Short mmCIF file of C-alpha atoms in Angstrom, two decimals:
data_model
loop_
_atom_site.label_atom_id
_atom_site.label_comp_id
_atom_site.label_asym_id
_atom_site.label_seq_id
_atom_site.Cartn_x
_atom_site.Cartn_y
_atom_site.Cartn_z
CA UNK A 10 57.25 84.34 -1.38
CA UNK A 11 59.85 82.70 -3.31
CA UNK A 12 59.82 80.08 -5.95
CA UNK A 13 61.99 78.84 -8.88
CA UNK A 14 59.61 80.50 -11.24
CA UNK A 15 60.52 83.96 -9.67
CA UNK A 16 64.26 83.24 -9.91
CA UNK A 17 63.56 82.34 -13.67
CA UNK A 18 62.39 85.86 -14.23
CA UNK A 19 65.36 87.47 -12.49
CA UNK A 20 68.18 85.16 -13.12
CA UNK A 21 66.93 82.70 -15.99
CA UNK A 22 70.56 81.76 -16.90
CA UNK A 23 71.66 81.05 -13.29
CA UNK A 24 72.26 77.12 -12.62
CA UNK A 25 69.67 75.54 -10.44
CA UNK A 26 70.80 72.01 -10.67
CA UNK A 27 74.13 70.63 -11.92
CA UNK A 28 74.98 66.81 -12.07
CA UNK A 29 78.38 66.17 -10.61
CA UNK A 30 79.72 63.47 -13.04
CA UNK A 31 78.17 64.42 -16.35
CA UNK A 32 78.37 68.17 -15.83
CA UNK A 33 74.71 68.48 -17.30
CA UNK A 34 73.05 71.68 -15.95
CA UNK A 35 69.50 72.93 -15.48
CA UNK A 36 69.14 76.70 -15.39
CA UNK A 37 66.31 78.34 -13.60
CA UNK A 38 64.69 79.44 -16.89
CA UNK A 39 64.80 75.90 -18.38
CA UNK A 40 63.48 74.57 -15.09
CA UNK A 41 60.68 76.96 -15.13
CA UNK A 42 59.65 75.94 -18.72
CA UNK A 43 60.11 72.29 -18.23
CA UNK A 44 58.20 72.11 -14.99
CA UNK A 45 55.41 74.21 -16.80
CA UNK A 46 55.32 71.70 -19.73
CA UNK A 47 55.33 68.90 -17.26
CA UNK A 48 52.25 70.34 -15.44
CA UNK A 49 50.49 70.77 -18.73
CA UNK A 50 51.05 66.94 -19.66
CA UNK A 51 49.83 65.92 -16.16
CA UNK A 52 46.71 67.91 -16.65
CA UNK A 53 46.14 66.54 -20.05
CA UNK A 54 46.44 62.98 -18.50
CA UNK A 55 43.71 63.67 -16.00
CA UNK A 56 46.17 64.09 -13.09
CA UNK A 57 44.55 67.01 -11.14
CA UNK A 58 44.89 68.85 -7.79
CA UNK A 59 45.20 66.21 -4.87
CA UNK A 60 46.06 63.38 -7.26
CA UNK A 61 49.40 61.42 -7.17
CA UNK A 62 52.13 60.46 -9.32
CA UNK A 63 55.06 58.21 -8.71
CA UNK A 64 58.74 58.27 -9.77
CA UNK A 65 61.30 55.38 -9.99
CA UNK A 66 64.59 56.94 -11.09
CA UNK A 67 68.28 57.33 -10.52
CA UNK A 68 69.51 60.83 -9.47
CA UNK A 69 69.08 63.11 -12.61
CA UNK A 70 67.86 66.52 -13.79
CA UNK A 71 64.77 64.92 -15.12
CA UNK A 72 64.02 63.80 -11.59
CA UNK A 73 63.96 67.37 -10.36
CA UNK A 74 61.83 68.71 -13.35
CA UNK A 75 59.25 66.10 -12.55
CA UNK A 76 59.01 67.00 -8.97
CA UNK A 77 58.66 70.74 -9.65
CA UNK A 78 55.97 69.91 -12.42
CA UNK A 79 54.09 68.14 -9.61
CA UNK A 80 54.71 70.86 -7.06
CA UNK A 81 53.25 73.56 -9.24
CA UNK A 82 50.17 71.35 -10.07
CA UNK A 83 48.81 70.75 -6.69
CA UNK A 84 50.01 66.88 -6.96
CA UNK A 85 51.51 64.64 -4.55
CA UNK A 86 54.67 62.94 -5.88
CA UNK A 87 56.05 59.77 -4.37
CA UNK A 88 59.63 58.82 -5.13
CA UNK A 89 60.35 55.32 -4.89
CA UNK A 90 63.73 53.43 -3.97
CA UNK A 91 65.18 51.81 -7.14
CA UNK A 92 66.50 48.92 -4.88
CA UNK A 93 63.05 47.75 -3.89
CA UNK A 94 61.65 44.56 -5.27
CA UNK A 95 58.99 44.61 -7.93
CA UNK A 96 56.43 43.53 -5.44
CA UNK A 97 57.24 46.28 -3.17
CA UNK A 98 57.14 48.80 -5.77
CA UNK A 99 53.85 47.55 -7.03
CA UNK A 100 52.54 47.84 -3.49
CA UNK A 101 53.53 51.61 -3.25
CA UNK A 102 52.32 52.52 -6.67
CA UNK A 103 48.96 51.09 -5.76
CA UNK A 104 48.85 52.27 -2.14
CA UNK A 105 49.47 55.82 -3.15
CA UNK A 106 47.08 55.87 -5.87
CA UNK A 107 49.47 57.10 -8.60
CA UNK A 108 47.73 57.85 -11.83
CA UNK A 109 51.05 58.28 -13.55
CA UNK A 110 54.21 56.32 -13.11
CA UNK A 111 57.56 57.71 -14.40
CA UNK A 112 60.86 55.61 -14.80
CA UNK A 113 64.09 55.64 -16.70
CA UNK A 114 66.00 53.00 -18.71
CA UNK A 115 68.35 52.45 -15.79
CA UNK A 116 65.41 51.48 -13.44
CA UNK A 117 62.82 50.14 -15.95
CA UNK A 118 63.46 46.39 -15.71
CA UNK A 119 61.96 46.01 -12.24
CA UNK A 120 58.69 47.51 -13.37
CA UNK A 121 58.56 46.31 -17.07
CA UNK A 122 56.28 43.34 -16.34
CA UNK A 123 53.82 45.75 -14.74
CA UNK A 124 53.83 48.12 -17.58
CA UNK A 125 53.41 45.22 -20.04
CA UNK A 126 50.07 44.10 -18.58
CA UNK A 127 46.92 44.73 -20.96
CA UNK A 128 45.29 46.60 -18.12
CA UNK A 129 48.32 48.23 -16.85
CA UNK A 130 47.51 50.94 -14.46
CA UNK A 131 48.66 53.68 -13.88
CA UNK A 132 49.98 55.21 -17.08
CA UNK A 133 53.70 54.16 -17.43
CA UNK A 134 56.18 56.58 -18.86
CA UNK A 135 60.00 56.43 -19.42
CA UNK A 136 62.49 59.34 -19.92
CA UNK A 137 64.92 58.84 -22.70
CA UNK A 138 64.13 56.16 -25.34
CA UNK A 139 61.08 54.30 -24.20
CA UNK A 140 60.61 50.56 -24.16
CA UNK A 141 57.49 48.87 -25.14
CA UNK A 142 54.84 49.31 -22.53
CA UNK A 143 55.98 52.80 -21.60
CA UNK A 144 55.03 56.16 -23.19
CA UNK A 145 57.83 58.76 -23.95
CA UNK A 146 57.86 61.28 -21.19
CA UNK A 147 60.42 63.51 -23.08
CA UNK A 148 58.43 63.52 -26.15
CA UNK A 149 55.09 64.27 -24.69
CA UNK A 150 56.51 66.81 -22.39
CA UNK A 151 58.16 68.70 -25.31
CA UNK A 152 54.83 69.10 -26.94
CA UNK A 153 53.31 71.10 -24.20
CA UNK A 154 53.19 74.87 -23.71
CA UNK A 155 55.91 76.47 -21.47
CA UNK A 156 53.41 78.75 -19.84
CA UNK A 157 52.01 78.01 -16.42
CA UNK A 158 48.79 76.07 -16.15
CA UNK A 159 45.72 78.15 -15.21
CA UNK A 160 44.96 76.38 -11.89
CA UNK A 161 48.45 76.27 -10.28
CA UNK A 162 48.68 75.32 -6.62
CA UNK A 163 51.14 73.83 -4.32
CA UNK A 164 51.97 70.06 -4.51
CA UNK A 165 54.04 68.09 -1.94
CA UNK A 166 56.00 64.92 -1.72
CA UNK A 167 54.39 61.87 -0.26
CA UNK A 168 57.14 59.50 0.82
CA UNK A 169 56.96 56.01 2.33
CA UNK A 170 58.70 54.85 5.60
CA UNK A 171 61.14 51.88 5.25
CA UNK A 172 58.45 49.24 6.30
CA UNK A 173 60.27 47.84 9.28
CA UNK A 174 57.01 47.13 11.00
CA UNK A 175 55.33 45.78 8.10
CA UNK A 176 54.38 47.22 4.74
CA UNK A 177 55.84 50.76 4.07
CA UNK A 178 53.47 53.49 5.03
CA UNK A 179 52.88 56.66 3.12
CA UNK A 180 53.34 60.01 4.95
CA UNK A 181 50.86 62.40 3.51
CA UNK A 182 50.90 65.98 4.55
CA UNK A 183 47.91 68.27 4.41
CA UNK A 184 48.04 71.29 2.13
CA UNK A 185 48.43 74.13 4.36
CA UNK A 186 49.12 76.94 1.84
CA UNK A 187 47.76 76.49 -1.64
CA UNK A 188 50.06 79.01 -3.33
CA UNK A 189 53.13 77.54 -5.08
CA UNK A 190 55.12 80.69 -3.91
CA UNK A 191 54.76 79.87 -0.17
CA UNK A 192 57.55 77.47 0.93
CA UNK A 193 56.99 74.80 3.53
CA UNK A 194 57.32 76.79 6.85
CA UNK A 195 59.50 73.98 8.66
CA UNK A 196 61.61 73.50 5.71
CA UNK A 197 62.26 77.36 5.41
CA UNK A 198 63.03 77.50 8.96
CA UNK A 199 65.50 74.57 8.70
CA UNK A 200 67.19 75.39 5.49
CA UNK A 201 66.98 79.31 5.47
CA UNK A 202 66.88 80.39 8.94
CA UNK A 203 68.87 77.63 10.84
CA UNK A 204 71.36 76.48 8.01
CA UNK A 205 71.74 79.71 6.17
CA UNK A 206 70.89 78.60 2.66
CA UNK A 207 70.28 81.54 0.23
CA UNK A 208 70.71 82.48 -3.35
CA UNK A 209 74.33 82.66 -2.88
CA UNK A 210 74.75 78.87 -1.66
CA UNK A 211 76.14 75.99 -3.45
CA UNK A 212 74.58 72.90 -2.10
CA UNK A 213 76.35 69.56 -2.62
CA UNK A 214 73.75 66.62 -2.71
CA UNK A 215 75.33 63.25 -2.22
CA UNK A 216 72.51 61.00 -1.52
CA UNK A 217 69.62 59.25 -3.48
CA UNK A 218 66.98 61.80 -4.30
CA UNK A 219 64.26 59.39 -3.25
CA UNK A 220 65.25 59.76 0.44
CA UNK A 221 63.35 62.55 2.34
CA UNK A 222 66.06 64.86 3.51
CA UNK A 223 67.99 64.95 0.06
CA UNK A 224 64.90 65.63 -1.97
CA UNK A 225 63.50 68.24 0.41
CA UNK A 226 66.96 70.11 0.73
CA UNK A 227 67.30 70.17 -3.10
CA UNK A 228 63.70 71.50 -3.45
CA UNK A 229 64.44 74.24 -0.94
CA UNK A 230 67.63 75.09 -2.56
CA UNK A 231 65.57 75.72 -5.72
CA UNK A 232 62.95 77.65 -3.67
CA UNK A 233 65.79 79.95 -2.14
CA UNK A 234 67.54 80.42 -5.63
CA UNK A 235 70.89 78.62 -4.85
CA UNK A 236 72.61 75.97 -6.89
CA UNK A 237 72.65 72.34 -6.22
CA UNK A 238 75.33 70.08 -7.38
CA UNK A 239 73.84 66.39 -7.36
CA UNK A 240 76.25 63.40 -7.25
CA UNK A 241 74.95 60.51 -9.38
CA UNK A 242 76.42 58.25 -6.49
CA UNK A 243 78.36 58.83 -3.58
CA UNK A 244 82.19 58.32 -3.49
CA UNK A 245 84.10 59.72 -0.44
CA UNK A 246 87.17 61.14 -2.38
CA UNK A 247 85.04 62.49 -5.25
CA UNK A 248 82.80 64.41 -2.67
CA UNK A 249 85.77 66.10 -1.23
CA UNK A 250 86.96 66.98 -4.86
CA UNK A 251 83.55 68.40 -5.41
CA UNK A 252 83.63 70.61 -2.42
CA UNK A 253 86.66 72.12 -3.57
CA UNK A 254 85.96 72.27 -7.19
CA UNK A 255 82.43 74.04 -6.79
CA UNK A 256 83.17 75.90 -3.60
CA UNK A 257 80.35 74.18 -1.74
CA UNK A 258 78.82 76.25 1.07
CA UNK A 259 76.28 73.66 2.31
CA UNK A 260 75.70 69.78 2.23
CA UNK A 261 73.71 67.01 3.96
CA UNK A 262 75.21 63.67 4.79
CA UNK A 263 74.64 60.60 7.01
CA UNK A 264 77.14 59.10 9.35
CA UNK A 265 78.06 56.38 6.94
CA UNK A 266 79.36 59.09 4.53
CA UNK A 267 81.49 60.68 7.36
CA UNK A 268 82.90 57.14 8.25
CA UNK A 269 83.93 56.62 4.43
CA UNK A 270 85.66 60.11 4.53
CA UNK A 271 87.40 59.32 7.75
CA UNK A 272 88.89 56.13 6.28
CA UNK A 273 90.57 58.06 3.32
CA UNK A 274 94.29 58.45 3.38
CA UNK A 275 95.33 61.95 4.84
CA UNK A 276 96.46 63.18 1.41
#
């Protein structure tokens, strides 16, 4: 059994997630508190076990806080690409049955017309300073208790295919283990047993968190008690600097990123 909430008890000040450019950090203690607060807010909004929420956000600490709030609430969370059109986003939000939609100032323009409708559904939130039509995620979360909800259970991501054969299709996994302390067995095999990620690891995440592999690797690093350094966006030279600066032990990249690094001057 392993989970960020357990690491929060033994190493509350250890950094769980760090943003590469801003340097902002989220300790295991703060992650536990904020994910508990997020779980309480979701329950207050009527989002219960087996329900869905959706996120449209850039890489950020808030992104991880929200995912962990859903994970400990038995909720499916759908991360949506910020580069989709308004129609594509609206389709995914409706198709997954999201009761709550959370975005940021950077990503809000594309869904602002949806949030402005009188019969707007789901409930629209924004991190940071909210615009008209959006409720404040930060303010409402801050008003919630930092203790766990009474009915904790494991939630999962529900991500969508690229839609190359028509509309994107959601991939919904069946809940096989209700305890939040039991990691996904396949991801544990991949990340811990095969890749050797542990509490001593520093994982560098260079890709958008709405993609499956980056999101799941970052979640597993939190499960296993390591530290993730999350790049706001990928830059080949900056990636190499970060490897050296943070003494990175693990990372997950796609071929395009290797190509960009190989095109750099030798020095």
